[in-house]
PDB file of C-alpha atoms in Angstrom:
ATOM      1  CA  MET A 509     -12.524 -10.134  -1.972  1.00  0.00           C
ATOM      2  CA  LEU A 510     -13.306 -10.706   1.807  1.00  0.00           C
ATOM      3  CA  SER A 511     -11.794  -9.242   4.980  1.00  0.00           C
ATOM      4  CA  ALA A 512     -12.192 -11.087   8.087  1.00  0.00           C
ATOM      5  CA  ASN A 513     -11.191 -11.046  11.639  1.00  0.00           C
ATOM      6  CA  ILE A 514     -11.769 -14.614  12.536  1.00  0.00           C
ATOM      7  CA  GLN A 515     -10.884 -14.377  16.249  1.00  0.00           C
ATOM      8  CA  ALA A 516      -8.848 -17.786  16.224  1.00  0.00           C
ATOM      9  CA  ALA A 517     -11.865 -19.550  15.103  1.00  0.00           C
ATOM     10  CA  HIS A 518     -13.531 -19.032  18.726  1.00  0.00           C
ATOM     11  CA  SER A 519     -17.201 -18.810  19.013  1.00  0.00           C
ATOM     12  CA  THR A 520     -18.874 -15.958  20.549  1.00  0.00           C
ATOM     13  CA  ARG A 521     -22.433 -14.959  20.151  1.00  0.00           C
ATOM     14  CA  ALA A 522     -23.179 -12.765  23.094  1.00  0.00           C
ATOM     15  CA  TYR A 523     -21.281 -10.565  25.782  1.00  0.00           C
ATOM     16  CA  HIS A 524     -21.645 -12.853  28.499  1.00  0.00           C
ATOM     17  CA  ASP A 525     -19.699 -15.529  26.206  1.00  0.00           C
ATOM     18  CA  TYR A 526     -16.592 -13.395  26.814  1.00  0.00           C
ATOM     19  CA  LEU A 527     -16.815 -14.788  30.413  1.00  0.00           C
ATOM     20  CA  THR A 528     -18.625 -18.132  30.312  1.00  0.00           C
ATOM     21  CA  ARG A 529     -16.798 -19.380  27.230  1.00  0.00           C
ATOM     22  CA  SER A 530     -13.468 -17.941  27.833  1.00  0.00           C
ATOM     23  CA  TRP A 531     -11.796 -21.086  28.372  1.00  0.00           C
ATOM     24  CA  GLY A 532     -12.608 -21.517  24.269  1.00  0.00           C
ATOM     25  CA  HIS A 533      -9.729 -18.878  23.794  1.00  0.00           C
ATOM     26  CA  LEU A 534      -7.018 -21.357  25.397  1.00  0.00           C
ATOM     27  CA  LEU A 535      -8.271 -24.794  23.926  1.00  0.00           C
ATOM     28  CA  PRO A 536      -8.707 -26.216  20.256  1.00  0.00           C
ATOM     29  CA  ARG A 537     -12.085 -27.583  21.375  1.00  0.00           C
ATOM     30  CA  GLY A 538     -14.998 -26.589  18.739  1.00  0.00           C
ATOM     31  CA  LYS A 539     -12.640 -24.879  16.509  1.00  0.00           C
ATOM     32  CA  GLN A 540     -12.379 -27.238  13.578  1.00  0.00           C
ATOM     33  CA  ARG A 541     -16.210 -27.036  13.214  1.00  0.00           C
ATOM     34  CA  THR A 542     -15.687 -23.438  12.962  1.00  0.00           C
ATOM     35  CA  LEU A 543     -13.153 -23.734  10.289  1.00  0.00           C
ATOM     36  CA  ASP A 544     -15.276 -25.834   8.467  1.00  0.00           C
ATOM     37  CA  GLU A 545     -18.107 -23.315   8.328  1.00  0.00           C
ATOM     38  CA  LEU A 546     -15.438 -20.397   7.410  1.00  0.00           C
ATOM     39  CA  GLY A 547     -13.985 -22.923   4.594  1.00  0.00           C
ATOM     40  CA  GLU A 548     -17.676 -22.897   2.964  1.00  0.00           C
ATOM     41  CA  LEU A 549     -17.844 -19.171   3.370  1.00  0.00           C
ATOM     42  CA  LEU A 550     -14.339 -18.334   1.743  1.00  0.00           C
ATOM     43  CA  ARG A 551     -15.116 -20.516  -1.296  1.00  0.00           C
ATOM     44  CA  GLY A 552     -16.924 -17.965  -3.007  1.00  0.00           C
ATOM     45  CA  TYR A 553     -13.887 -15.355  -2.992  1.00  0.00           C
ATOM     46  CA  ASP A 554     -11.041 -14.722  -5.102  1.00  0.00           C
ATOM     47  CA  ILE A 555      -8.502 -12.978  -2.503  1.00  0.00           C
ATOM     48  CA  VAL A 556      -9.203 -13.215   1.508  1.00  0.00           C
ATOM     49  CA  GLY A 557      -7.407 -11.252   4.114  1.00  0.00           C
ATOM     50  CA  LEU A 558      -7.467 -12.456   7.583  1.00  0.00           C
ATOM     51  CA  GLN A 559      -6.546 -11.239  11.143  1.00  0.00           C
ATOM     52  CA  GLU A 560      -6.678 -12.901  14.653  1.00  0.00           C
ATOM     53  CA  SER A 561      -5.830 -16.192  12.563  1.00  0.00           C
ATOM     54  CA  ASP A 562      -4.187 -18.322  15.288  1.00  0.00           C
ATOM     55  CA  PRO A 563      -0.720 -19.549  13.408  1.00  0.00           C
ATOM     56  CA  GLY A 564       0.132 -22.715  15.463  1.00  0.00           C
ATOM     57  CA  SER A 565      -0.589 -22.793  19.503  1.00  0.00           C
ATOM     58  CA  LEU A 566      -2.474 -25.113  21.698  1.00  0.00           C
ATOM     59  CA  ARG A 567      -5.605 -23.040  21.198  1.00  0.00           C
ATOM     60  CA  SER A 568      -5.478 -24.229  17.681  1.00  0.00           C
ATOM     61  CA  GLY A 569      -4.352 -27.387  18.176  1.00  0.00           C
ATOM     62  CA  PHE A 570      -0.996 -26.329  16.942  1.00  0.00           C
ATOM     63  CA  ARG A 571      -2.041 -26.420  13.553  1.00  0.00           C
ATOM     64  CA  ASN A 572      -2.030 -22.892  11.406  1.00  0.00           C
ATOM     65  CA  GLN A 573      -5.374 -21.685  10.652  1.00  0.00           C
ATOM     66  CA  THR A 574      -4.588 -19.622   7.737  1.00  0.00           C
ATOM     67  CA  ARG A 575      -3.130 -22.731   5.880  1.00  0.00           C
ATOM     68  CA  ASP A 576      -6.016 -24.875   7.305  1.00  0.00           C
ATOM     69  CA  LEU A 577      -8.669 -22.486   5.583  1.00  0.00           C
ATOM     70  CA  ALA A 578      -6.584 -22.444   2.231  1.00  0.00           C
ATOM     71  CA  GLU A 579      -6.848 -26.226   2.279  1.00  0.00           C
ATOM     72  CA  ARG A 580     -10.612 -26.287   3.391  1.00  0.00           C
ATOM     73  CA  ALA A 581     -11.527 -23.763   0.695  1.00  0.00           C
ATOM     74  CA  HIS A 582      -9.006 -24.907  -1.952  1.00  0.00           C
ATOM     75  CA  PHE A 583      -6.899 -21.667  -2.448  1.00  0.00           C
ATOM     76  CA  PRO A 584      -3.596 -22.331  -4.045  1.00  0.00           C
ATOM     77  CA  TYR A 585      -1.823 -19.886  -2.376  1.00  0.00           C
ATOM     78  CA  TRP A 586      -1.736 -18.369   0.988  1.00  0.00           C
ATOM     79  CA  SER A 587       0.481 -16.777   3.452  1.00  0.00           C
ATOM     80  CA  HIS A 588       0.611 -15.701   7.169  1.00  0.00           C
ATOM     81  CA  GLN A 589       2.334 -13.339   9.194  1.00  0.00           C
ATOM     82  CA  PRO A 590       2.549 -13.901  13.048  1.00  0.00           C
ATOM     83  CA  ASN A 591       2.661 -11.076  15.107  1.00  0.00           C
ATOM     84  CA  ARG A 592       1.802 -12.268  18.804  1.00  0.00           C
ATOM     85  CA  ARG A 593       2.542 -15.184  20.770  1.00  0.00           C
ATOM     86  CA  VAL A 594       1.644 -16.152  24.514  1.00  0.00           C
ATOM     87  CA  ALA A 595       3.862 -18.958  25.881  1.00  0.00           C
ATOM     88  CA  GLY A 596       3.150 -21.303  23.323  1.00  0.00           C
ATOM     89  CA  ILE A 597      -0.749 -21.169  24.445  1.00  0.00           C
ATOM     90  CA  ALA A 598      -2.208 -18.765  22.078  1.00  0.00           C
ATOM     91  CA  GLY A 599      -0.950 -16.814  18.839  1.00  0.00           C
ATOM     92  CA  SER A 600      -2.167 -14.094  16.090  1.00  0.00           C
ATOM     93  CA  ALA A 601      -1.376 -13.639  12.431  1.00  0.00           C
ATOM     94  CA  ASN A 602      -2.723 -11.743   9.818  1.00  0.00           C
ATOM     95  CA  GLY A 603      -3.321 -14.066   6.692  1.00  0.00           C
ATOM     96  CA  LEU A 604      -3.550 -14.271   2.895  1.00  0.00           C
ATOM     97  CA  LEU A 605      -5.674 -16.697   0.670  1.00  0.00           C
ATOM     98  CA  ALA A 606      -5.507 -15.986  -3.010  1.00  0.00           C
ATOM     99  CA  ARG A 607      -6.555 -17.798  -6.353  1.00  0.00           C
ATOM    100  CA  GLN A 608      -4.029 -15.504  -8.075  1.00  0.00           C
ATOM    101  CA  ALA A 609      -0.290 -15.963  -7.425  1.00  0.00           C
ATOM    102  CA  PRO A 610       1.096 -12.935  -5.778  1.00  0.00           C
ATOM    103  CA  ARG A 611       4.240 -11.358  -7.132  1.00  0.00           C
ATOM    104  CA  GLN A 612       5.687 -10.615  -3.882  1.00  0.00           C
ATOM    105  CA  VAL A 613       4.741 -10.899  -0.113  1.00  0.00           C
ATOM    106  CA  LEU A 614       6.413  -8.667   2.632  1.00  0.00           C
ATOM    107  CA  ASP A 615       5.958  -8.199   6.284  1.00  0.00           C
ATOM    108  CA  TYR A 616       6.360  -5.418   8.368  1.00  0.00           C
ATOM    109  CA  PRO A 617       5.785  -5.099  12.224  1.00  0.00           C
ATOM    110  CA  LEU A 618       3.616  -1.879  13.202  1.00  0.00           C
ATOM    111  CA  PRO A 619       4.914   0.333  15.888  1.00  0.00           C
ATOM    112  CA  GLY A 620       2.745   0.948  19.116  1.00  0.00           C
ATOM    113  CA  ARG A 621       2.888   1.056  22.749  1.00  0.00           C
ATOM    114  CA  ILE A 622       2.664  -2.746  23.163  1.00  0.00           C
ATOM    115  CA  ALA A 623       4.324  -4.813  20.253  1.00  0.00           C
ATOM    116  CA  GLY A 624       2.335  -7.466  18.349  1.00  0.00           C
ATOM    117  CA  ARG A 625       0.437  -5.809  15.488  1.00  0.00           C
ATOM    118  CA  GLY A 626       1.772  -5.746  11.825  1.00  0.00           C
ATOM    119  CA  VAL A 627       0.679  -5.399   8.155  1.00  0.00           C
ATOM    120  CA  MET A 628       1.285  -7.955   5.436  1.00  0.00           C
ATOM    121  CA  LEU A 629       1.785  -6.219   1.761  1.00  0.00           C
ATOM    122  CA  VAL A 630       1.031  -8.162  -1.143  1.00  0.00           C
ATOM    123  CA  GLU A 631       1.831  -7.524  -4.779  1.00  0.00           C
ATOM    124  CA  PHE A 632       0.004  -8.777  -7.520  1.00  0.00           C
ATOM    125  CA  GLY A 633       0.180  -8.263 -11.450  1.00  0.00           C
ATOM    126  CA  GLU A 634       2.810  -6.717 -13.659  1.00  0.00           C
ATOM    127  CA  GLY A 635       3.099  -3.600 -15.520  1.00  0.00           C
ATOM    128  CA  GLU A 636      -0.440  -1.482 -15.929  1.00  0.00           C
ATOM    129  CA  ALA A 637      -2.404  -4.497 -14.264  1.00  0.00           C
ATOM    130  CA  ALA A 638       0.027  -4.498 -11.099  1.00  0.00           C
ATOM    131  CA  TRP A 639      -1.719  -3.551  -7.871  1.00  0.00           C
ATOM    132  CA  THR A 640      -0.877  -3.844  -4.231  1.00  0.00           C
ATOM    133  CA  LEU A 641      -2.728  -5.376  -1.221  1.00  0.00           C
ATOM    134  CA  ALA A 642      -2.407  -4.733   2.387  1.00  0.00           C
ATOM    135  CA  VAL A 643      -3.643  -6.486   5.551  1.00  0.00           C
ATOM    136  CA  THR A 644      -3.362  -5.446   8.755  1.00  0.00           C
ATOM    137  CA  HIS A 645      -5.024  -5.320  12.424  1.00  0.00           C
ATOM    138  CA  LEU A 646      -4.547  -2.170  14.458  1.00  0.00           C
ATOM    139  CA  SER A 647      -4.454  -1.665  17.835  1.00  0.00           C
ATOM    140  CA  LEU A 648      -7.386  -0.512  20.562  1.00  0.00           C
ATOM    141  CA  GLY A 649      -5.579   2.517  21.785  1.00  0.00           C
ATOM    142  CA  VAL A 650      -5.871   5.695  19.944  1.00  0.00           C
ATOM    143  CA  ALA A 651      -2.160   6.700  20.385  1.00  0.00           C
ATOM    144  CA  SER A 652      -0.679   3.615  19.085  1.00  0.00           C
ATOM    145  CA  ARG A 653      -3.152   3.551  16.154  1.00  0.00           C
ATOM    146  CA  ARG A 654      -2.177   6.982  15.082  1.00  0.00           C
ATOM    147  CA  MET A 655       1.565   5.806  15.146  1.00  0.00           C
ATOM    148  CA  GLN A 656       0.719   2.647  12.845  1.00  0.00           C
ATOM    149  CA  LEU A 657      -1.479   4.581  10.579  1.00  0.00           C
ATOM    150  CA  ASP A 658       1.334   7.167  10.069  1.00  0.00           C
ATOM    151  CA  PHE A 659       3.739   4.204   9.564  1.00  0.00           C
ATOM    152  CA  LEU A 660       1.203   2.719   7.158  1.00  0.00           C
ATOM    153  CA  GLY A 661       0.715   6.401   5.659  1.00  0.00           C
ATOM    154  CA  GLU A 662       4.565   6.198   4.591  1.00  0.00           C
ATOM    155  CA  LEU A 663       4.803   2.699   3.430  1.00  0.00           C
ATOM    156  CA  LEU A 664       1.713   2.899   1.137  1.00  0.00           C
ATOM    157  CA  SER A 665       2.176   6.505  -0.403  1.00  0.00           C
ATOM    158  CA  GLY A 666       3.551   4.947  -3.670  1.00  0.00           C
ATOM    159  CA  PRO A 667       1.034   2.535  -4.911  1.00  0.00           C
ATOM    160  CA  LYS A 668      -1.964   4.377  -7.366  1.00  0.00           C
ATOM    161  CA  ARG A 669      -3.918   0.856  -7.443  1.00  0.00           C
ATOM    162  CA  LEU A 670      -4.146   0.034  -3.850  1.00  0.00           C
ATOM    163  CA  VAL A 671      -6.115  -2.013  -1.233  1.00  0.00           C
ATOM    164  CA  LEU A 672      -6.029  -1.757   2.577  1.00  0.00           C
ATOM    165  CA  MET A 673      -8.062  -4.066   4.546  1.00  0.00           C
ATOM    166  CA  GLY A 674      -8.837  -5.284   7.970  1.00  0.00           C
ATOM    167  CA  ASP A 675      -9.634  -4.260  11.720  1.00  0.00           C
ATOM    168  CA  PHE A 676      -9.114  -1.065  12.321  1.00  0.00           C
ATOM    169  CA  ASN A 677     -10.474  -0.760  15.696  1.00  0.00           C
ATOM    170  CA  CYS A 678     -11.969   2.542  15.005  1.00  0.00           C
ATOM    171  CA  ALA A 679     -14.242   4.179  12.555  1.00  0.00           C
ATOM    172  CA  ALA A 680     -13.270   4.739   8.786  1.00  0.00           C
ATOM    173  CA  ASP A 681     -13.519   8.646   9.582  1.00  0.00           C
ATOM    174  CA  ALA A 682     -11.979   8.636  12.823  1.00  0.00           C
ATOM    175  CA  PRO A 683      -9.347  11.420  13.203  1.00  0.00           C
ATOM    176  CA  GLU A 684      -6.253   9.138  13.380  1.00  0.00           C
ATOM    177  CA  LEU A 685      -6.977   8.406   9.776  1.00  0.00           C
ATOM    178  CA  ALA A 686      -6.537  11.817   8.301  1.00  0.00           C
ATOM    179  CA  GLY A 687      -2.887  11.634   7.806  1.00  0.00           C
ATOM    180  CA  LEU A 688      -3.335   8.163   6.087  1.00  0.00           C
ATOM    181  CA  TYR A 689      -6.162   9.463   3.425  1.00  0.00           C
ATOM    182  CA  ARG A 690      -3.763  12.608   3.112  1.00  0.00           C
ATOM    183  CA  ARG A 691      -0.311  10.667   2.445  1.00  0.00           C
ATOM    184  CA  THR A 692      -1.941   7.991  -0.045  1.00  0.00           C
ATOM    185  CA  ALA A 693      -4.660   7.596  -2.837  1.00  0.00           C
ATOM    186  CA  LEU A 694      -6.714   5.609  -0.355  1.00  0.00           C
ATOM    187  CA  SER A 695     -10.092   6.652  -0.110  1.00  0.00           C
ATOM    188  CA  PRO A 696     -12.624   5.772   2.612  1.00  0.00           C
ATOM    189  CA  PRO A 697     -15.230   2.842   2.016  1.00  0.00           C
ATOM    190  CA  PRO A 698     -18.300   3.463   0.050  1.00  0.00           C
ATOM    191  CA  ALA A 699     -20.353   2.707   3.537  1.00  0.00           C
ATOM    192  CA  ALA A 700     -19.792   2.457   6.885  1.00  0.00           C
ATOM    193  CA  LEU A 701     -20.636  -0.740   7.802  1.00  0.00           C
ATOM    194  CA  ALA A 702     -21.425  -2.061  11.489  1.00  0.00           C
ATOM    195  CA  THR A 703     -19.392  -5.134  12.410  1.00  0.00           C
ATOM    196  CA  PHE A 704     -19.107  -5.339  16.029  1.00  0.00           C
ATOM    197  CA  PRO A 705     -20.343  -6.901  18.206  1.00  0.00           C
ATOM    198  CA  SER A 706     -21.551  -9.822  15.116  1.00  0.00           C
ATOM    199  CA  TRP A 707     -24.445 -10.511  17.319  1.00  0.00           C
ATOM    200  CA  ASN A 708     -26.053  -6.849  17.543  1.00  0.00           C
ATOM    201  CA  PRO A 709     -23.527  -4.590  15.391  1.00  0.00           C
ATOM    202  CA  LYS A 710     -23.660  -1.290  16.222  1.00  0.00           C
ATOM    203  CA  ARG A 711     -19.587  -0.325  15.547  1.00  0.00           C
ATOM    204  CA  SER A 712     -18.155  -0.094  12.503  1.00  0.00           C
ATOM    205  CA  LEU A 713     -14.526  -1.161  13.092  1.00  0.00           C
ATOM    206  CA  ASP A 714     -13.647  -3.759   9.822  1.00  0.00           C
ATOM    207  CA  HIS A 715     -12.897  -1.737   6.679  1.00  0.00           C
ATOM    208  CA  VAL A 716     -11.807  -1.897   3.014  1.00  0.00           C
ATOM    209  CA  LEU A 717     -10.000   1.315   1.920  1.00  0.00           C
ATOM    210  CA  THR A 718      -9.095   1.186  -1.652  1.00  0.00           C
ATOM    211  CA  ALA A 719      -7.241   3.217  -4.471  1.00  0.00           C
ATOM    212  CA  GLY A 720      -7.746   2.726  -8.476  1.00  0.00           C
ATOM    213  CA  PHE A 721     -10.742   0.489  -8.172  1.00  0.00           C
ATOM    214  CA  VAL A 722     -14.374   0.959  -8.330  1.00  0.00           C
ATOM    215  CA  VAL A 723     -15.894  -0.615  -5.223  1.00  0.00           C
ATOM    216  CA  GLU A 724     -19.475  -2.808  -5.823  1.00  0.00           C
ATOM    217  CA  ASP A 725     -21.177  -4.938  -3.489  1.00  0.00           C
ATOM    218  CA  TYR A 726     -20.055  -3.640  -0.427  1.00  0.00           C
ATOM    219  CA  ARG A 727     -21.556  -5.483   2.415  1.00  0.00           C
ATOM    220  CA  ALA A 728     -21.049  -7.397   5.914  1.00  0.00           C
ATOM    221  CA  VAL A 729     -21.473 -11.065   6.137  1.00  0.00           C
ATOM    222  CA  PRO A 730     -21.270 -13.196   9.002  1.00  0.00           C
ATOM    223  CA  ALA A 731     -17.983 -14.794   9.866  1.00  0.00           C
ATOM    224  CA  ALA A 732     -18.634 -17.964  11.401  1.00  0.00           C
ATOM    225  CA  GLY A 733     -18.818 -17.686  15.285  1.00  0.00           C
ATOM    226  CA  SER A 734     -16.499 -14.550  15.218  1.00  0.00           C
ATOM    227  CA  ASP A 735     -17.579 -11.664  17.515  1.00  0.00           C
ATOM    228  CA  HIS A 736     -16.826  -9.648  14.189  1.00  0.00           C
ATOM    229  CA  LEU A 737     -18.900  -9.491  10.802  1.00  0.00           C
ATOM    230  CA  ALA A 738     -16.564 -10.161   7.580  1.00  0.00           C
ATOM    231  CA  VAL A 739     -16.537  -7.314   5.145  1.00  0.00           C
ATOM    232  CA  ALA A 740     -17.118  -8.281   1.281  1.00  0.00           C
ATOM    233  CA  MET A 741     -17.096  -6.595  -1.884  1.00  0.00           C
ATOM    234  CA  SER A 742     -16.386  -6.757  -5.673  1.00  0.00           C
ATOM    235  CA  LEU A 743     -13.636  -4.678  -6.972  1.00  0.00           C
ATOM    236  CA  ARG A 744     -12.804  -3.473 -10.786  1.00  0.00           C
ATOM    237  CA  PRO A 745     -10.241  -1.224 -11.872  1.00  0.00           C
ATOM    238  CA  VAL A 746     -11.039   2.263 -12.730  1.00  0.00           C
TER     239      VAL A 746
END
């Protein structure tokens, strides 16, 4: 399983790239090569949750990057949740790639001071084998994150076998996550992985929280040119 903020397939390898390569956020140039590299990475996983996947705008050449990655990595099932569009120039979505057919996929907008965040809720399996996956990308601001995590706490309070993955924009032990852990069966990850910036990781922003699973081989891996490292792991039921 893998969780990856792919930065819309834009390549950033140093802080100065945010300024000198800012044009790359708005144009499709170079993104197909990055998607090829990501496709090679994703082939080794059974389930992938994506953040900042462009659903089809100028910067992606009007192509859905989640679908493109599903085709490149040979995933039979994919879905996406567009959350933000900027005048047809750019867009952002949560995405799912799966080798197992989901039983149900639900989309929820997240509260916040600025609209444009969401969570994708995916249900797999039946009966005792059933489990739930949630893919999200939380806000930069603490106040908005707290509202979003309170919402997730209510939404995810039922499932006992559960995975919540994504870019949290905060550490897994940040104060605003206390309510989520209290309301759900979720536990913090087994390690605080430094995932940002990818070229010199110092901050732990990307996490996979679980309930009802044993987490094995929890590690950070490069996600092509993204400014975030991806989080990879193996899971087995308790």
